[in-house]
């Protein structure tokens, strides 16, 4: 069972994956090779030569290379672009004839771009509805016309990604290699939060020597792979060069080629999360970057290295779609009780959540569902160093247990001692008093009302190590239970009214930010009414009780995001005993429950039907006068059928920014059925009280996959 967050299984609710389809990315550069099969059918009709009337076919391969990295098709051949389904708007801005002047010996030769032509390209991209613009361009500070175009793009929500520059290893004293290129920095200043500067790292995540560093623009500086980026094309295929009998592909390096990777990431995010503004996309990519260099934002790596997977994972505080209920991814969403066995981890719970950017995710909370721990019944029965004390007369009886573990004496929950069992009077009481003939009252401290009722009725029940009685089983652990019971005889009929208040102790839960699992105490109250009567050797009782849980459902706890309104349960108890002869008694008891979860939050109702039973056979004076041998077959309280009904968001419509809801039932029936068989002997031995037990538990904790539990226990104690 996994206890950790399940966001590694989170997928967007609206699609199986992001491809960039429907998003236009604009490449303001030297044009494109429209015949390249990687772009087939995806070059926008709004593509244009904004610096002349030559068409978009490039004279060099720079613009084509940018387009390949950003959006090469997923066609089973060649390279795969980041946003392989995106529409490409190629905007040619090279000055006519300038690209033809390129010579390797002259760094100032080659393609030239004017600020006005770049501005024209940006304006054309905005008018065509592009979501992101690629500027793999460098140079001096931009002019007023270009500043206005970038500001217009920002106002329209268009993201601009600009290359940091390749002066990182320059020896020119006029080049500040510790700051982005002036073209990039002035573009940021005009972009009003919608601009990212693209730096370059190698395949080990180390910043490229040639890249201008983040400097004072670290807060908007993001790196991507810019060294040895594959691949240059020739005649529509990857260019292969043969040297010394070996074949090589031609790769490229530069911040020009890290830029389109960030552009492609913007396109993916924009397609997958159409609710995001340009500024939110910029913030998301910067915030989710993988750290590089010094911890946090630094003047070399800026915000770090592009991490698309992290950008797609939920960020910030998550809420259930359509509500304000927080859903920390890692908190336990449901923890079941003992009566439900492994129903928690066997169940399915899915919903749509919104992260801190209001992005919708379909989440399977499977890793955030927990079961109650299977109780080690024998260990619990033998644990501790307790002394059982009882005293009284016909009118007043006091019984209590002193726990002396670790040298500390404290009041502990009452248990049935040997002599108490022999007297068959004090089953589980703290104080009982006879107020008048036929009228009794009992008070309990850290003791439930069921034991008080049984004591007032004079019920006789064998004591076992492992197999408990149905009348004392609510299906969950409870603590600190002050209780009261009042019994009035009405002729031969006994009428008992009882009440108790205490806490349901939930199974351990995980909370984000806490290193250890934590259990919770939740308030419960119960009132009951019971009738009992004797007919010679036969005695019987019939009762009913009402249990109110403030924030649990039969001991199960649902996360606040789902609704924690508690539950009401009605229990029916039946008990009968027959003394076949003075030393032989047959008994049976049964408890049936009907639990109704309260409506609230995502919980819209539901029902749980539960039951527990036991059959006893007891023989007195087996080996010596006063000893007893008893056999019990029992089933602890188990949810037989039913569950909690939840109305949860199951889909999300970005057009209306609203979820669609669906109702389902979170079943709480366990996979197994625990049955306990126990043979127990009690008597006096060597001047002390002795007890021995053999037991067998099938499907412990109502979990079918667990091995059967069996054992033998021997206990001897003597008071001093």
XYZ file of C-alpha atoms in Angstrom:
720
model
C 0.000 0.000 0.000
C 1.335 3.405 -0.928
C 1.034 6.272 1.529
C 2.586 9.003 -0.597
C 1.073 11.567 -2.919
C -0.489 10.197 -6.073
C 0.279 13.098 -8.410
C 2.663 10.894 -10.386
C -0.528 9.286 -11.659
C -2.310 12.557 -12.311
C -3.246 13.148 -15.932
C -5.057 16.100 -17.486
C -8.790 15.530 -17.299
C -9.480 16.670 -20.839
C -6.908 14.768 -22.875
C -4.474 11.895 -22.718
C -1.560 14.235 -23.456
C -0.463 17.610 -24.785
C 0.719 17.942 -28.377
C 0.352 21.645 -29.115
C -2.566 21.013 -31.474
C -4.659 24.115 -32.034
C -1.918 26.447 -30.782
C -0.028 28.753 -33.117
C 3.609 29.472 -32.398
C 5.213 32.277 -34.354
C 8.847 32.105 -35.438
C 10.116 35.583 -36.244
C 13.323 34.706 -38.101
C 14.747 34.023 -41.557
C 11.788 32.100 -42.948
C 11.302 28.361 -43.291
C 11.683 25.485 -45.728
C 7.997 24.846 -46.545
C 8.839 21.630 -48.402
C 10.231 19.927 -45.325
C 7.908 16.989 -44.497
C 8.210 17.785 -40.780
C 5.940 20.784 -41.361
C 3.431 19.221 -43.747
C -0.029 20.732 -43.330
C 0.986 22.840 -40.332
C 2.411 26.061 -41.764
C -0.062 28.851 -41.082
C -1.579 30.755 -43.981
C -0.757 33.863 -41.941
C 2.955 33.226 -42.499
C 4.592 36.054 -44.415
C 7.731 37.899 -45.428
C 7.346 41.142 -43.473
C 10.704 42.567 -44.668
C 10.030 42.226 -48.416
C 7.917 40.311 -50.920
C 10.077 37.200 -51.384
C 7.822 34.648 -49.718
C 8.690 32.624 -46.636
C 11.206 30.212 -48.202
C 14.442 30.784 -46.326
C 17.832 31.516 -47.863
C 19.604 29.945 -44.866
C 18.643 27.181 -42.422
C 18.360 29.225 -39.197
C 14.592 29.786 -39.213
C 13.968 26.235 -40.404
C 16.153 24.859 -37.606
C 14.204 26.870 -35.014
C 10.909 25.527 -36.395
C 12.185 21.932 -36.331
C 13.199 22.099 -32.679
C 9.942 23.750 -31.672
C 7.488 21.741 -33.747
C 8.873 18.963 -35.996
C 6.151 16.401 -36.636
C 5.615 13.100 -34.878
C 5.685 11.143 -38.116
C 7.936 8.179 -37.385
C 10.999 9.667 -39.035
C 13.479 12.430 -38.433
C 13.380 14.444 -35.243
C 10.443 15.130 -32.942
C 9.664 18.698 -32.009
C 8.472 19.756 -28.562
C 4.990 20.825 -29.734
C 4.747 18.406 -32.654
C 1.126 19.189 -33.516
C 1.321 22.975 -33.240
C 0.663 25.345 -36.125
C 3.769 27.198 -37.289
C 3.557 30.823 -38.335
C 6.806 31.649 -40.154
C 7.471 35.390 -40.248
C 10.485 36.260 -42.373
C 12.320 39.378 -41.194
C 15.810 39.160 -42.746
C 16.776 42.218 -44.752
C 16.694 41.419 -48.496
C 20.069 40.090 -49.681
C 21.676 40.060 -46.224
C 21.667 36.299 -45.688
C 23.543 35.785 -48.965
C 26.528 37.705 -47.553
C 27.331 35.039 -44.955
C 31.038 34.092 -44.856
C 32.757 32.067 -42.160
C 35.668 34.506 -41.918
C 33.492 37.551 -41.207
C 31.349 37.395 -38.041
C 29.531 40.581 -39.056
C 28.337 39.077 -42.327
C 25.095 37.212 -42.827
C 21.431 37.840 -42.081
C 20.484 41.276 -40.754
C 17.237 42.275 -39.046
C 15.897 45.723 -38.375
C 13.843 46.586 -35.311
C 11.012 47.716 -37.535
C 10.833 44.394 -39.399
C 10.916 42.498 -36.084
C 8.113 44.736 -34.832
C 6.146 44.020 -37.993
C 6.589 40.285 -37.448
C 5.432 40.514 -33.840
C 2.380 42.562 -34.765
C 1.498 40.081 -37.536
C 1.802 37.211 -34.994
C -0.487 38.950 -32.521
C -3.064 39.670 -35.223
C -3.009 36.003 -36.300
C -3.703 34.758 -32.775
C -0.295 33.274 -31.968
C 0.103 32.235 -28.300
C 3.910 32.409 -28.278
C 6.620 34.146 -30.293
C 10.184 32.891 -30.818
C 12.913 35.552 -31.023
C 16.261 33.805 -31.577
C 17.777 37.199 -32.240
C 20.468 39.321 -30.597
C 21.841 42.810 -30.844
C 21.520 46.230 -29.309
C 18.703 47.773 -27.295
C 15.420 47.846 -29.177
C 13.804 50.985 -30.573
C 10.469 52.523 -29.586
C 8.574 50.824 -32.423
C 9.720 47.362 -31.331
C 9.061 48.180 -27.669
C 5.504 49.081 -28.574
C 5.036 45.830 -30.532
C 6.265 43.731 -27.605
C 4.051 45.641 -25.190
C 1.093 45.024 -27.507
C 1.883 41.308 -27.562
C 2.008 41.246 -23.762
C -1.335 43.025 -23.531
C -2.805 40.400 -25.854
C -1.482 37.627 -23.562
C 1.170 36.425 -26.037
C 4.332 34.962 -24.524
C 7.650 36.091 -26.000
C 10.772 33.946 -25.628
C 14.049 35.633 -26.529
C 17.575 34.208 -26.748
C 19.997 35.280 -24.005
C 22.825 35.724 -26.507
C 26.031 33.848 -27.302
C 28.582 36.236 -25.817
C 29.369 34.171 -22.742
C 32.885 33.323 -23.939
C 33.503 36.580 -25.781
C 36.811 38.413 -25.321
C 35.348 41.691 -26.549
C 35.488 44.160 -23.632
C 32.310 45.764 -24.933
C 30.365 42.542 -24.314
C 29.023 42.013 -20.794
C 28.900 38.233 -20.740
C 27.440 38.169 -17.221
C 24.256 39.844 -18.418
C 21.835 38.862 -21.190
C 22.336 40.413 -24.604
C 20.956 44.005 -24.692
C 18.327 42.945 -27.213
C 17.033 40.353 -24.706
C 17.160 42.605 -21.662
C 15.348 45.472 -23.387
C 12.739 43.027 -24.693
C 12.060 41.952 -21.094
C 11.694 45.543 -19.999
C 9.015 46.084 -22.647
C 7.219 42.788 -22.066
C 5.303 43.441 -18.833
C 5.850 39.960 -17.373
C 5.217 38.011 -20.577
C 8.857 37.506 -21.638
C 11.285 34.674 -20.875
C 15.010 34.893 -21.605
C 16.395 31.568 -22.873
C 19.820 30.463 -21.667
C 21.664 27.306 -22.697
C 22.918 24.207 -20.860
C 24.547 21.007 -22.052
C 23.095 17.532 -21.668
C 24.486 17.372 -18.101
C 22.661 20.513 -17.079
C 25.822 22.635 -16.969
C 25.481 26.135 -18.368
C 27.072 26.568 -21.793
C 30.283 28.560 -21.961
C 28.963 30.556 -24.918
C 25.706 31.613 -23.202
C 25.240 35.054 -21.694
C 24.489 34.559 -17.989
C 21.340 35.567 -16.133
C 22.819 38.530 -14.257
C 20.259 41.046 -13.060
C 17.552 39.320 -15.135
C 17.759 36.055 -13.177
C 14.063 36.165 -12.265
C 13.028 35.678 -15.931
C 15.981 33.614 -17.156
C 15.310 29.954 -18.013
C 17.704 27.417 -19.525
C 17.140 24.615 -22.020
C 19.443 22.340 -23.996
C 21.457 24.499 -26.375
C 24.550 22.411 -27.059
C 24.755 19.796 -29.809
C 21.067 19.967 -30.624
C 19.960 17.570 -33.356
C 19.713 18.030 -36.286
C 20.274 19.947 -39.520
C 18.103 18.885 -42.497
C 19.001 18.688 -46.176
C 16.436 17.959 -48.885
C 13.800 17.165 -46.245
C 15.921 14.637 -44.354
C 18.478 14.698 -41.568
C 21.816 15.659 -43.063
C 24.410 12.870 -42.834
C 28.128 13.624 -43.224
C 30.712 10.933 -43.895
C 34.193 11.386 -42.463
C 36.901 8.741 -42.433
C 34.352 6.084 -43.237
C 32.020 7.050 -40.360
C 28.683 8.785 -40.645
C 27.735 11.766 -38.513
C 24.666 13.920 -38.137
C 25.107 17.670 -38.061
C 24.140 19.302 -34.790
C 23.834 22.936 -33.782
C 24.630 24.950 -30.667
C 23.578 28.342 -29.367
C 20.901 30.056 -27.312
C 19.047 30.386 -30.622
C 18.287 26.662 -30.303
C 17.406 26.530 -26.607
C 14.821 29.258 -27.236
C 12.444 27.140 -29.407
C 12.397 24.399 -26.762
C 10.880 26.859 -24.298
C 8.579 28.097 -27.058
C 7.412 24.526 -27.643
C 6.819 24.088 -23.903
C 4.686 27.240 -23.879
C 2.618 25.829 -26.745
C 2.090 22.514 -24.914
C 0.980 24.259 -21.732
C -1.275 26.663 -23.627
C -3.021 23.776 -25.390
C -3.388 21.603 -22.323
C -4.488 24.410 -20.012
C -6.463 26.920 -22.077
C -7.482 28.834 -18.969
C -3.963 30.141 -18.387
C -2.964 33.665 -19.354
C 0.391 34.360 -20.942
C 1.743 35.739 -17.699
C 0.598 32.624 -15.818
C 2.356 30.387 -18.345
C 5.559 32.367 -17.904
C 5.257 32.156 -14.117
C 4.514 28.418 -14.277
C 7.548 27.539 -16.421
C 9.854 29.672 -14.304
C 8.453 28.386 -11.015
C 8.693 24.706 -12.003
C 12.225 24.893 -13.404
C 14.764 22.372 -12.160
C 17.356 24.106 -10.030
C 20.802 24.642 -11.516
C 23.938 26.028 -9.951
C 23.453 27.652 -6.541
C 20.228 26.832 -4.723
C 17.328 28.999 -5.816
C 17.416 31.835 -8.307
C 21.019 32.833 -9.045
C 22.822 35.211 -11.438
C 24.240 32.394 -13.570
C 21.403 29.903 -14.089
C 18.587 32.288 -13.250
C 15.488 30.263 -12.390
C 17.056 26.982 -13.495
C 16.449 24.486 -16.288
C 13.200 23.882 -18.174
C 11.245 20.967 -16.654
C 8.148 20.274 -18.744
C 7.054 17.269 -16.678
C 7.070 19.343 -13.501
C 5.199 22.128 -15.239
C 2.428 19.650 -16.031
C 2.223 18.372 -12.448
C -0.199 20.105 -10.061
C 1.293 23.156 -8.404
C 0.257 25.005 -5.286
C -2.797 24.310 -3.173
C -5.227 21.913 -4.858
C -8.991 22.088 -4.426
C -11.853 19.892 -5.540
C -13.209 21.329 -8.776
C -16.351 23.332 -8.099
C -15.511 23.934 -4.439
C -13.040 25.650 -2.168
C -12.187 22.439 -0.287
C -8.414 22.009 -0.117
C -7.029 18.629 -1.199
C -3.381 18.309 -0.130
C -1.888 15.667 -2.436
C -0.431 13.376 0.183
C -3.042 13.606 2.927
C -5.002 10.458 3.688
C -8.364 10.870 1.950
C -10.180 7.938 3.582
C -9.161 5.746 6.511
C -11.493 2.886 7.366
C -12.332 1.251 10.678
C -11.977 -2.314 11.888
C -15.507 -3.230 10.814
C -14.562 -2.371 7.224
C -11.335 -4.367 6.994
C -9.505 -3.637 3.759
C -12.412 -1.846 2.080
C -10.405 1.390 1.975
C -7.564 0.198 -0.215
C -9.878 -2.108 -2.174
C -12.081 0.822 -3.138
C -11.741 3.365 -5.911
C -11.895 7.104 -5.438
C -11.330 9.531 -8.269
C -12.145 13.179 -8.800
C -11.127 16.284 -10.699
C -9.043 18.773 -8.777
C -7.861 22.279 -9.602
C -4.305 23.252 -8.740
C -3.033 26.681 -7.754
C -3.283 27.788 -11.406
C -6.891 26.534 -11.658
C -5.756 23.712 -13.946
C -7.955 20.624 -13.925
C -6.561 17.169 -13.192
C -8.231 13.794 -12.960
C -6.793 12.248 -9.801
C -6.969 8.703 -8.570
C -6.594 8.851 -4.791
C -5.666 5.157 -4.585
C -2.387 5.917 -2.839
C -4.174 8.081 -0.281
C -6.613 5.470 1.020
C -5.777 3.587 4.213
C -7.193 0.671 6.159
C -7.406 0.319 9.894
C -4.576 -1.771 11.293
C -5.520 -5.345 12.115
C -5.699 -5.575 15.887
C -3.347 -8.094 17.554
C -6.079 -9.394 19.849
C -3.920 -11.754 21.891
C -1.201 -9.154 22.437
C -3.782 -6.625 23.607
C -5.283 -9.132 26.018
C -1.938 -10.046 27.598
C -0.301 -6.600 27.547
C 0.282 -4.634 30.693
C 0.590 -5.389 34.387
C -2.908 -4.960 35.764
C -4.591 -5.773 39.016
C -8.313 -6.397 39.097
C -10.047 -5.162 42.217
C -13.705 -5.520 43.189
C -15.587 -5.052 46.428
C -19.172 -4.603 47.496
C -22.322 -5.958 49.037
C -25.926 -6.401 47.995
C -26.469 -2.643 47.662
C -23.150 -1.273 46.389
C -20.454 -2.760 44.160
C -17.182 -1.142 43.059
C -14.873 -2.630 40.455
C -11.771 -1.179 38.832
C -8.441 -2.045 37.285
C -5.106 -0.568 38.349
C -2.427 -0.464 35.664
C 1.068 -0.404 37.189
C 3.190 -0.421 34.073
C 6.515 1.420 34.279
C 5.985 2.034 37.949
C 3.043 4.360 37.381
C -0.332 3.584 38.895
C -3.273 4.777 36.848
C -6.896 3.937 36.306
C -7.243 1.705 33.271
C -10.251 0.275 31.410
C -12.089 -2.405 33.383
C -11.426 -6.018 32.566
C -13.073 -9.143 33.870
C -10.997 -10.771 36.592
C -11.298 -14.423 37.526
C -13.218 -13.941 40.770
C -15.509 -11.407 39.116
C -16.268 -13.963 36.451
C -16.900 -16.597 39.071
C -19.402 -14.399 40.842
C -20.945 -13.526 37.472
C -21.905 -10.140 38.842
C -19.312 -7.499 38.029
C -18.794 -7.776 34.286
C -17.620 -4.289 33.493
C -18.632 -1.682 36.013
C -17.048 1.068 37.983
C -19.779 1.719 40.511
C -23.216 0.188 40.921
C -25.768 1.002 43.546
C -29.206 -0.289 44.444
C -31.407 2.756 44.961
C -34.477 0.774 45.959
C -35.809 -2.737 45.503
C -35.883 -3.355 41.747
C -34.090 -0.091 40.970
C -30.350 0.141 40.240
C -27.905 2.630 38.779
C -24.369 2.160 37.471
C -21.624 4.614 36.589
C -18.575 3.883 34.476
C -15.320 5.712 33.905
C -13.414 4.834 30.732
C -15.946 2.085 30.362
C -18.771 1.728 27.845
C -22.438 1.501 28.643
C -22.736 -2.047 27.256
C -20.788 -3.487 30.181
C -22.872 -1.533 32.682
C -26.106 -2.765 31.135
C -24.892 -6.364 31.185
C -23.879 -6.030 34.842
C -27.222 -4.568 35.884
C -29.034 -7.329 34.022
C -26.942 -9.929 35.834
C -25.733 -11.315 32.533
C -23.385 -14.271 32.670
C -20.661 -14.346 30.042
C -17.453 -16.376 29.836
C -14.175 -14.444 29.710
C -11.995 -14.956 26.629
C -8.609 -13.647 25.543
C -9.383 -13.148 21.850
C -13.065 -13.649 21.008
C -15.014 -10.604 22.158
C -18.745 -10.278 22.769
C -20.909 -8.603 20.073
C -22.577 -6.397 22.659
C -19.329 -4.554 23.296
C -18.243 -4.130 19.651
C -18.945 -0.893 17.782
C -16.557 -1.750 14.955
C -13.914 0.787 15.935
C -11.611 1.604 18.809
C -13.009 4.018 21.346
C -11.494 5.753 24.355
C -12.441 7.725 27.444
C -16.034 6.680 27.828
C -17.928 7.943 30.885
C -21.171 5.966 30.961
C -24.407 5.726 32.921
C -27.049 3.014 33.112
C -30.330 2.891 35.056
C -32.447 -0.252 35.466
C -36.013 -0.544 36.702
C -37.871 -3.794 37.252
C -41.413 -3.835 35.872
C -42.808 -7.021 37.289
C -40.645 -9.796 35.820
C -39.334 -7.496 33.084
C -36.186 -5.403 33.439
C -35.997 -2.046 31.660
C -32.556 -0.437 31.337
C -31.752 3.012 29.976
C -28.118 3.833 29.225
C -25.913 6.499 27.768
C -22.251 7.125 27.095
C -19.964 9.747 25.575
C -16.448 9.239 24.322
C -14.141 9.342 21.328
C -13.688 7.275 18.215
C -9.973 6.644 17.741
C -9.375 6.626 13.993
C -6.729 4.540 12.299
C -3.426 6.371 11.661
C -3.551 8.962 8.887
C -0.871 10.744 6.890
C -0.804 14.528 6.721
C 1.403 16.573 4.408
C 4.313 18.087 6.281
C 4.161 15.610 9.154
C 6.790 12.892 9.389
C 4.672 10.410 11.317
C 1.220 9.019 10.875
C -1.302 10.468 13.285
C -4.534 9.132 14.757
C -7.438 11.403 15.609
C -9.996 11.366 18.406
C -13.503 12.254 17.267
C -16.458 12.659 19.602
C -19.224 10.059 19.748
C -22.335 9.718 21.904
C -24.731 6.809 22.370
C -28.029 6.212 24.154
C -29.749 2.871 24.533
C -32.812 1.072 25.823
C -32.907 -2.638 26.725
C -35.402 -5.178 28.043
C -34.449 -8.420 29.801
C -36.283 -11.312 31.391
C -35.690 -14.737 32.898
C -37.791 -17.867 32.527
C -36.341 -20.500 34.799
C -33.156 -21.734 33.170
C -33.496 -19.368 30.218
C -32.609 -15.677 30.181
C -32.899 -13.252 27.293
C -32.418 -9.587 26.489
C -33.359 -7.347 23.588
C -32.092 -3.825 23.196
C -31.568 -0.965 20.840
C -29.178 1.974 20.823
C -28.503 5.093 18.792
C -24.919 6.141 18.037
C -24.075 9.671 16.952
C -20.610 10.302 15.460
C -19.617 13.916 14.988
C -16.973 13.442 12.275
C -16.632 9.728 11.555
C -18.717 7.055 9.828
C -18.727 3.889 11.927
C -15.176 4.844 12.873
C -14.067 5.639 9.306
C -12.746 9.105 8.647
C -13.148 11.048 5.393
C -10.953 13.996 4.521
C -12.412 17.462 5.051
C -12.364 17.974 1.285
C -14.892 15.162 0.895
C -17.079 16.145 3.830
C -16.813 15.162 7.446
C -20.332 15.460 8.778
C -20.398 12.276 10.834
C -23.067 9.603 10.895
C -25.980 8.143 12.866
C -26.208 4.431 13.577
C -29.018 2.319 14.972
C -28.006 -0.935 16.675
C -30.193 -3.855 17.688
C -28.834 -6.289 20.280
C -30.198 -9.709 21.158
C -28.869 -12.097 23.772
C -30.112 -15.437 25.096
C -28.749 -18.053 27.474
C -29.886 -21.515 28.492
C -28.546 -23.429 31.491
C -28.842 -26.944 30.190
C -27.900 -28.112 33.677
C -26.219 -26.363 36.620
C -22.694 -26.874 35.224
C -23.428 -26.486 31.499
C -24.643 -23.342 29.737
C -25.319 -22.447 26.116
C -25.427 -18.801 25.057
C -25.792 -16.724 21.917
C -25.621 -13.007 21.169
C -26.029 -10.843 18.073
C -25.666 -7.200 17.134
C -26.979 -5.663 13.946
C -26.270 -2.107 12.823
C -27.667 0.345 10.300
C -25.411 3.371 9.699
C -26.483 6.505 7.849
C -23.695 8.941 6.850
C -24.623 12.592 7.277
C -24.900 14.765 4.192
C -22.242 17.416 3.794
C -19.584 18.423 1.278
C -19.245 15.689 -1.332
C -21.026 13.154 0.881
C -24.651 12.903 -0.172
C -25.716 9.919 1.897
C -25.410 6.168 1.779
C -25.972 3.327 4.221
C -24.014 0.556 5.890
C -25.418 -2.681 7.245
C -23.252 -4.435 9.825
C -23.437 -7.355 12.210
C -21.539 -9.302 14.850
C -22.416 -12.568 16.582
C -21.153 -15.130 19.078
C -22.164 -18.613 20.211
C -20.863 -19.848 23.576
C -20.743 -23.169 25.386
C -19.441 -23.144 28.961
C -18.701 -26.038 31.354
C -18.031 -25.534 35.064
C -15.899 -27.789 37.268
C -13.966 -29.465 34.486
C -10.715 -30.309 36.274
C -11.419 -28.945 39.723
C -14.206 -27.268 41.613
C -14.507 -23.658 40.536
C -12.696 -23.884 37.176
C -14.434 -23.490 33.849
C -13.908 -24.356 30.216
C -15.630 -22.326 27.513
C -15.840 -22.425 23.741
C -16.834 -19.431 21.613
C -17.397 -19.038 17.888
C -17.623 -15.337 17.056
C -17.581 -12.785 14.281
C -16.490 -9.241 15.179
C -18.649 -6.441 13.829
C -18.382 -6.426 10.031
C -19.917 -4.218 7.364
C -21.986 -6.685 5.367
C -22.931 -4.311 2.591
C -23.238 -0.670 1.684
C -21.027 2.372 1.578
C -20.864 6.153 1.469
C -22.385 7.978 -1.469
C -20.203 10.740 -2.929
C -20.978 13.412 -5.502
C -17.609 14.328 -6.985
C -16.379 16.303 -10.016
C -15.509 13.840 -12.785
C -14.825 16.157 -15.737
C -14.047 19.801 -16.394
C -15.084 22.175 -19.171
C -12.570 24.925 -19.871
C -15.066 26.759 -22.049
C -17.295 27.428 -19.053
C -14.659 26.881 -16.349
C -17.035 24.510 -14.608
C -16.919 20.840 -13.581
C -19.334 18.028 -14.341
C -20.346 15.933 -11.336
C -21.107 12.259 -10.942
C -22.450 10.260 -8.019
C -20.810 7.023 -6.940
C -20.710 4.839 -3.862
C -17.474 4.235 -1.999
C -18.080 0.648 -0.907
C -17.038 -0.224 2.628
C -17.522 -3.995 2.581
C -14.269 -5.841 3.311
C -12.866 -8.670 1.225
C -12.899 -11.206 4.061
C -14.950 -12.292 7.054
C -13.165 -12.750 10.342
C -14.334 -15.755 12.331
C -12.783 -16.566 15.687
C -12.847 -19.872 17.463
C -11.467 -19.886 21.003
C -11.292 -22.534 23.713
C -10.480 -20.951 27.062
C -9.900 -22.379 30.558
C -9.754 -20.438 33.802
C -9.153 -21.575 37.339
C -6.954 -21.426 40.393
C -3.466 -22.871 40.220
C -0.542 -22.757 42.686
C -2.224 -20.126 44.796
C -2.853 -17.774 41.887
C -5.271 -17.166 39.038
C -4.491 -19.090 35.853
C -5.899 -18.980 32.356
C -5.127 -20.760 29.107
C -6.462 -20.305 25.606
C -6.250 -21.850 22.171
C -7.643 -19.752 19.328
C -7.965 -19.625 15.573
C -8.793 -16.479 13.532
C -9.801 -16.792 9.916
C -9.380 -13.657 7.772
C -8.016 -11.488 10.608
C -9.408 -7.976 10.478
C -11.871 -9.112 7.737
C -8.987 -9.193 5.247
C -9.119 -12.237 2.965
C -5.486 -11.954 1.874
C -4.042 -12.183 5.386
C -2.905 -15.570 6.691
C -5.024 -17.129 9.396
C -3.980 -16.257 12.924
C -3.697 -19.000 15.510
C -2.015 -19.446 18.834
C -1.915 -20.608 22.409
C -1.708 -18.380 25.468
C -1.098 -19.144 29.134
C -1.384 -16.550 31.886
C -0.817 -16.849 35.632
C -0.937 -14.100 38.177
C -0.916 -13.793 41.915
C -1.660 -10.853 44.108
C 0.698 -9.808 46.876
